[in-house]
Structure formats: C-alpha cells, structure tokens
Amino acid sequence: QLTGRTWSPEQLAGMAQPCLAELTRRSGEGSSFSVYRDGAVTVVAKREHDGPVRVVQDVGARRPLHCTAVAKAILPWLPAPELAGLLERMRFERHTAKTIVTRAAFQAELRRIRAAGYALDDEEHIEGIRCMAMPVFGHTGEVLGSICTLGPKSRMTYQKLRELRQPLAELSRQMSERLGYTAPSAIKR
C-alpha cells in the first residue's frame, strides 16, 4: 500500500492460483481469474477439475464484456466516466438466445450485479455453460479483476450456483485482501 504498487497480469495470475485451486476443489468445476485492463477483460489464470467433462478456458483469451460473468463482475465497480465510455463503444453481439443485446437491458443487469455482489452467465456466451463470478479489488479499492467458477449447466444447476455463492465470496474476499484491500464490508455478498 505504501509504495502504490501496481500488479502485472502475470503477478495477479500467480497470486490467484491458491484461490483457484480451492474454488475448483470446493466446486468440482473449473475456475479462472480474469483481469481488466484498457477496456478488455482477459483470462490470466485457470484451474480445471479432473472430471471427463469440463469447460476448457484459454489463458490470454479476451472475454466479451456484455455476456460473460467474469466481465460483468468487474464493470459495475468501474469509475462512472470509464463505464459510460465503455457502454458508448460496446457492441451487443448475440452469441446465444440468452445474450443481452440492448444497452438498457445490460445497464439493468449491471445494477442487479452491483446490488447482489456477483455476476452470472446463464448460457449467455456459450450455450450449455453457466458461470458465476465475483469482483476482486486492489489496495486502493479499484476493481482489478474477477474470480469465477464455471461448468456445464447439467452440473451447474441453479441450486449449485446458490451453494457456491458463499465459497466464491470467501475466495474473492481472500484474493482482495492479499492485494491489500481492507474494506470487505463494502462488497455486498
């Protein structure tokens, strides 16, 4: 905190690994950590579970802002001018029948996420895949990225998503604290 240190994506990826290992262990599903930089959300670390059916994620892959939980978990906590600029430039491309494709619907979704403290991708990006993500904050309170758990909808039922909220909240808070964040009560979980 005293040095005003900025973390590189590689450093954040390394710091995320213990949290991802624990999230994958507790969920039985894959997990990842994504960072926000210059208007883009990129997967920088991942952990896959050992089962025969899994969702493969590529480190370095950019995620669409409007239809992935990892991006939607970050955007509500951006400074208002930055978010407004992003919204002006966003193209709401349809990926599945459930993709949000209007700015008004997306802004309503961001308000819901901010109030709830977590984001969902309920087959919005890829049909048959569900993901839940929560933000990770740095020492100054800025949102740096998000941590998520994801899997096929046959296993990521709505009941399982509800059950995973608490472990995901604990691990996103733990990651934030490792980065020097000291006001976890500011995050509604």
mmCIF file of C-alpha atoms in Angstrom:
data_model
loop_
_atom_site.group_PDB
_atom_site.id
_atom_site.type_symbol
_atom_site.label_atom_id
_atom_site.label_comp_id
_atom_site.label_asym_id
_atom_site.label_seq_id
_atom_site.Cartn_x
_atom_site.Cartn_y
_atom_site.Cartn_z
ATOM 1 C CA GLN A 1 0.000 0.000 0.000
ATOM 2 C CA LEU A 2 2.806 2.417 0.873
ATOM 3 C CA THR A 3 4.536 2.011 -2.479
ATOM 4 C CA GLY A 4 1.373 2.331 -4.560
ATOM 5 C CA ARG A 5 2.345 -0.917 -6.259
ATOM 6 C CA THR A 6 0.603 -1.940 -9.440
ATOM 7 C CA TRP A 7 0.318 -5.658 -10.131
ATOM 8 C CA SER A 8 1.079 -7.102 -13.550
ATOM 9 C CA PRO A 9 -1.343 -9.669 -15.018
ATOM 10 C CA GLU A 10 1.337 -12.328 -14.505
ATOM 11 C CA GLN A 11 1.732 -11.435 -10.824
ATOM 12 C CA LEU A 12 -2.036 -11.440 -10.336
ATOM 13 C CA ALA A 13 -2.236 -14.834 -12.054
ATOM 14 C CA GLY A 14 0.327 -16.275 -9.661
ATOM 15 C CA MET A 15 -1.425 -14.811 -6.640
ATOM 16 C CA ALA A 16 -4.765 -16.233 -7.840
ATOM 17 C CA GLN A 17 -3.589 -19.854 -8.096
ATOM 18 C CA PRO A 18 -4.226 -20.878 -4.452
ATOM 19 C CA CYS A 19 -7.731 -19.379 -4.579
ATOM 20 C CA LEU A 20 -8.468 -21.100 -7.889
ATOM 21 C CA ALA A 21 -7.236 -24.449 -6.553
ATOM 22 C CA GLU A 22 -9.518 -24.096 -3.534
ATOM 23 C CA LEU A 23 -12.501 -22.959 -5.617
ATOM 24 C CA THR A 24 -12.081 -25.895 -8.005
ATOM 25 C CA ARG A 25 -11.763 -28.281 -5.060
ATOM 26 C CA ARG A 26 -14.916 -26.923 -3.408
ATOM 27 C CA SER A 27 -16.992 -26.627 -6.575
ATOM 28 C CA GLY A 28 -15.844 -29.686 -8.501
ATOM 29 C CA GLU A 29 -15.770 -27.388 -11.535
ATOM 30 C CA GLY A 30 -13.256 -25.255 -13.388
ATOM 31 C CA SER A 31 -12.288 -21.808 -12.170
ATOM 32 C CA SER A 32 -10.456 -18.806 -13.529
ATOM 33 C CA PHE A 33 -9.178 -15.348 -12.701
ATOM 34 C CA SER A 34 -9.556 -12.549 -15.237
ATOM 35 C CA VAL A 35 -8.168 -9.022 -15.206
ATOM 36 C CA TYR A 36 -9.489 -5.755 -16.547
ATOM 37 C CA ARG A 37 -7.101 -3.536 -18.491
ATOM 38 C CA ASP A 38 -7.826 -0.784 -21.004
ATOM 39 C CA GLY A 39 -11.402 -1.763 -21.746
ATOM 40 C CA ALA A 40 -10.754 -5.503 -22.064
ATOM 41 C CA VAL A 41 -11.211 -8.495 -19.775
ATOM 42 C CA THR A 42 -8.643 -11.261 -20.209
ATOM 43 C CA VAL A 43 -8.324 -14.672 -18.547
ATOM 44 C CA VAL A 44 -4.890 -14.748 -16.861
ATOM 45 C CA ALA A 45 -5.129 -17.900 -14.712
ATOM 46 C CA LYS A 46 -7.254 -21.018 -14.691
ATOM 47 C CA ARG A 47 -7.714 -24.299 -12.891
ATOM 48 C CA GLU A 48 -9.536 -27.219 -14.456
ATOM 49 C CA HIS A 49 -11.149 -30.014 -12.497
ATOM 50 C CA ASP A 50 -10.201 -33.636 -13.115
ATOM 51 C CA GLY A 51 -13.508 -34.928 -14.482
ATOM 52 C CA PRO A 52 -14.015 -36.162 -18.038
ATOM 53 C CA VAL A 53 -16.443 -33.342 -18.933
ATOM 54 C CA ARG A 54 -15.049 -29.868 -18.395
ATOM 55 C CA VAL A 55 -15.094 -26.381 -19.834
ATOM 56 C CA VAL A 56 -11.724 -25.545 -21.343
ATOM 57 C CA GLN A 57 -10.552 -21.962 -20.972
ATOM 58 C CA ASP A 58 -7.535 -20.444 -22.643
ATOM 59 C CA VAL A 59 -5.217 -18.208 -20.659
ATOM 60 C CA GLY A 60 -4.876 -14.997 -22.638
ATOM 61 C CA ALA A 61 -8.383 -15.215 -24.094
ATOM 62 C CA ARG A 62 -10.372 -11.999 -24.078
ATOM 63 C CA ARG A 63 -13.946 -12.254 -22.862
ATOM 64 C CA PRO A 64 -16.907 -10.303 -24.258
ATOM 65 C CA LEU A 65 -17.934 -7.597 -21.803
ATOM 66 C CA HIS A 66 -21.701 -7.970 -22.175
ATOM 67 C CA CYS A 67 -22.211 -11.725 -21.881
ATOM 68 C CA THR A 68 -19.578 -13.251 -19.599
ATOM 69 C CA ALA A 69 -19.748 -13.380 -15.819
ATOM 70 C CA VAL A 70 -16.037 -12.552 -15.485
ATOM 71 C CA ALA A 71 -16.550 -9.239 -17.290
ATOM 72 C CA LYS A 72 -19.949 -8.444 -15.805
ATOM 73 C CA ALA A 73 -18.493 -8.930 -12.298
ATOM 74 C CA ILE A 74 -15.977 -6.142 -12.971
ATOM 75 C CA LEU A 75 -17.892 -3.450 -14.847
ATOM 76 C CA PRO A 76 -20.304 -2.269 -12.101
ATOM 77 C CA TRP A 77 -17.325 -1.206 -9.958
ATOM 78 C CA LEU A 78 -15.522 0.822 -12.629
ATOM 79 C CA PRO A 79 -15.435 4.614 -12.196
ATOM 80 C CA ALA A 80 -18.631 6.076 -13.687
ATOM 81 C CA PRO A 81 -16.892 8.009 -16.514
ATOM 82 C CA GLU A 82 -14.935 4.922 -17.574
ATOM 83 C CA LEU A 83 -18.044 2.732 -17.547
ATOM 84 C CA ALA A 84 -20.008 5.332 -19.517
ATOM 85 C CA GLY A 85 -17.275 5.396 -22.164
ATOM 86 C CA LEU A 86 -17.258 1.609 -22.404
ATOM 87 C CA LEU A 87 -21.033 1.495 -22.763
ATOM 88 C CA GLU A 88 -20.873 4.024 -25.596
ATOM 89 C CA ARG A 89 -18.405 1.846 -27.512
ATOM 90 C CA MET A 90 -19.923 -1.574 -26.760
ATOM 91 C CA ARG A 91 -21.485 -3.703 -29.462
ATOM 92 C CA PHE A 92 -24.042 -6.113 -28.078
ATOM 93 C CA GLU A 93 -23.344 -9.079 -30.353
ATOM 94 C CA ARG A 94 -25.660 -12.055 -29.898
ATOM 95 C CA HIS A 95 -23.830 -15.293 -29.001
ATOM 96 C CA THR A 96 -26.836 -17.373 -27.856
ATOM 97 C CA ALA A 97 -30.571 -16.948 -27.456
ATOM 98 C CA LYS A 98 -29.929 -15.682 -23.894
ATOM 99 C CA THR A 99 -27.349 -12.991 -24.729
ATOM 100 C CA ILE A 100 -28.247 -9.483 -23.572
ATOM 101 C CA VAL A 101 -28.370 -7.403 -26.754
ATOM 102 C CA THR A 102 -29.527 -3.933 -25.669
ATOM 103 C CA ARG A 103 -27.760 -1.243 -23.687
ATOM 104 C CA ALA A 104 -30.815 -0.675 -21.459
ATOM 105 C CA ALA A 105 -31.050 -4.374 -20.513
ATOM 106 C CA PHE A 106 -27.306 -4.502 -19.908
ATOM 107 C CA GLN A 107 -27.378 -1.442 -17.645
ATOM 108 C CA ALA A 108 -30.215 -3.059 -15.650
ATOM 109 C CA GLU A 109 -28.080 -6.205 -15.351
ATOM 110 C CA LEU A 110 -25.118 -4.153 -14.067
ATOM 111 C CA ARG A 111 -27.355 -2.576 -11.397
ATOM 112 C CA ARG A 112 -28.524 -6.055 -10.322
ATOM 113 C CA ILE A 113 -24.908 -7.273 -10.138
ATOM 114 C CA ARG A 114 -23.813 -4.271 -8.092
ATOM 115 C CA ALA A 115 -26.649 -4.873 -5.611
ATOM 116 C CA ALA A 116 -26.106 -8.652 -5.412
ATOM 117 C CA GLY A 117 -22.281 -8.658 -5.480
ATOM 118 C CA TYR A 118 -21.979 -11.385 -8.099
ATOM 119 C CA ALA A 119 -22.492 -11.901 -11.823
ATOM 120 C CA LEU A 120 -23.931 -14.836 -13.723
ATOM 121 C CA ASP A 121 -23.527 -16.052 -17.270
ATOM 122 C CA ASP A 122 -26.536 -18.320 -17.740
ATOM 123 C CA GLU A 123 -25.740 -19.617 -21.232
ATOM 124 C CA GLU A 124 -25.279 -16.039 -22.493
ATOM 125 C CA HIS A 125 -21.855 -16.571 -24.056
ATOM 126 C CA ILE A 126 -21.839 -20.312 -24.808
ATOM 127 C CA GLU A 127 -24.932 -22.486 -24.892
ATOM 128 C CA GLY A 128 -24.882 -25.132 -22.180
ATOM 129 C CA ILE A 129 -22.336 -23.321 -19.945
ATOM 130 C CA ARG A 130 -23.060 -21.468 -16.711
ATOM 131 C CA CYS A 131 -20.600 -19.307 -14.812
ATOM 132 C CA MET A 132 -20.672 -17.244 -11.633
ATOM 133 C CA ALA A 133 -18.064 -14.560 -10.859
ATOM 134 C CA MET A 134 -17.272 -12.001 -8.182
ATOM 135 C CA PRO A 135 -15.010 -8.949 -8.279
ATOM 136 C CA VAL A 136 -11.512 -8.724 -6.832
ATOM 137 C CA PHE A 137 -10.285 -5.358 -5.539
ATOM 138 C CA GLY A 138 -6.832 -3.829 -5.068
ATOM 139 C CA HIS A 139 -5.416 -1.846 -2.160
ATOM 140 C CA THR A 140 -6.914 1.457 -3.347
ATOM 141 C CA GLY A 141 -10.373 -0.069 -3.715
ATOM 142 C CA GLU A 142 -10.244 -0.241 -7.515
ATOM 143 C CA VAL A 143 -11.614 -3.355 -9.173
ATOM 144 C CA LEU A 144 -8.732 -5.339 -10.692
ATOM 145 C CA GLY A 145 -10.442 -8.441 -11.932
ATOM 146 C CA SER A 146 -12.802 -11.256 -11.090
ATOM 147 C CA ILE A 147 -12.718 -14.854 -9.973
ATOM 148 C CA CYS A 148 -15.198 -17.372 -11.343
ATOM 149 C CA THR A 149 -16.406 -20.926 -11.294
ATOM 150 C CA LEU A 150 -17.939 -22.455 -14.405
ATOM 151 C CA GLY A 151 -19.218 -25.693 -15.805
ATOM 152 C CA PRO A 152 -21.857 -27.405 -17.908
ATOM 153 C CA LYS A 153 -25.418 -26.458 -16.974
ATOM 154 C CA SER A 154 -26.186 -30.129 -16.246
ATOM 155 C CA ARG A 155 -23.928 -29.809 -13.175
ATOM 156 C CA MET A 156 -24.098 -26.044 -12.597
ATOM 157 C CA THR A 157 -27.741 -26.124 -11.588
ATOM 158 C CA TYR A 158 -29.352 -23.064 -10.035
ATOM 159 C CA GLN A 159 -29.203 -24.836 -6.662
ATOM 160 C CA LYS A 160 -25.458 -25.467 -7.060
ATOM 161 C CA LEU A 161 -24.907 -21.831 -8.067
ATOM 162 C CA ARG A 162 -26.672 -20.722 -4.860
ATOM 163 C CA GLU A 163 -24.493 -23.105 -2.821
ATOM 164 C CA LEU A 164 -21.309 -21.796 -4.460
ATOM 165 C CA ARG A 165 -22.024 -18.133 -3.686
ATOM 166 C CA GLN A 166 -20.521 -18.291 -0.193
ATOM 167 C CA PRO A 167 -17.287 -20.128 -1.123
ATOM 168 C CA LEU A 168 -16.826 -17.803 -4.102
ATOM 169 C CA ALA A 169 -17.416 -14.763 -1.869
ATOM 170 C CA GLU A 170 -14.850 -16.028 0.657
ATOM 171 C CA LEU A 171 -12.237 -16.597 -2.025
ATOM 172 C CA SER A 172 -12.806 -13.292 -3.839
ATOM 173 C CA ARG A 173 -12.519 -11.518 -0.475
ATOM 174 C CA GLN A 174 -9.361 -13.509 0.335
ATOM 175 C CA MET A 175 -7.810 -12.577 -3.020
ATOM 176 C CA SER A 176 -8.759 -8.917 -2.494
ATOM 177 C CA GLU A 177 -7.181 -8.940 0.961
ATOM 178 C CA ARG A 178 -3.970 -10.465 -0.472
ATOM 179 C CA LEU A 179 -3.891 -7.450 -2.792
ATOM 180 C CA GLY A 180 -4.190 -5.061 0.159
ATOM 181 C CA TYR A 181 -7.918 -4.376 0.078
ATOM 182 C CA THR A 182 -9.066 -3.531 3.592
ATOM 183 C CA ALA A 183 -12.771 -2.734 3.300
ATOM 184 C CA PRO A 184 -14.523 -6.036 2.539
ATOM 185 C CA SER A 185 -17.752 -4.788 4.114
ATOM 186 C CA ALA A 186 -18.130 -2.503 1.074
ATOM 187 C CA ILE A 187 -18.873 -5.586 -1.048
ATOM 188 C CA LYS A 188 -22.409 -6.857 -0.658
ATOM 189 C CA ARG A 189 -22.350 -10.649 -0.803
#
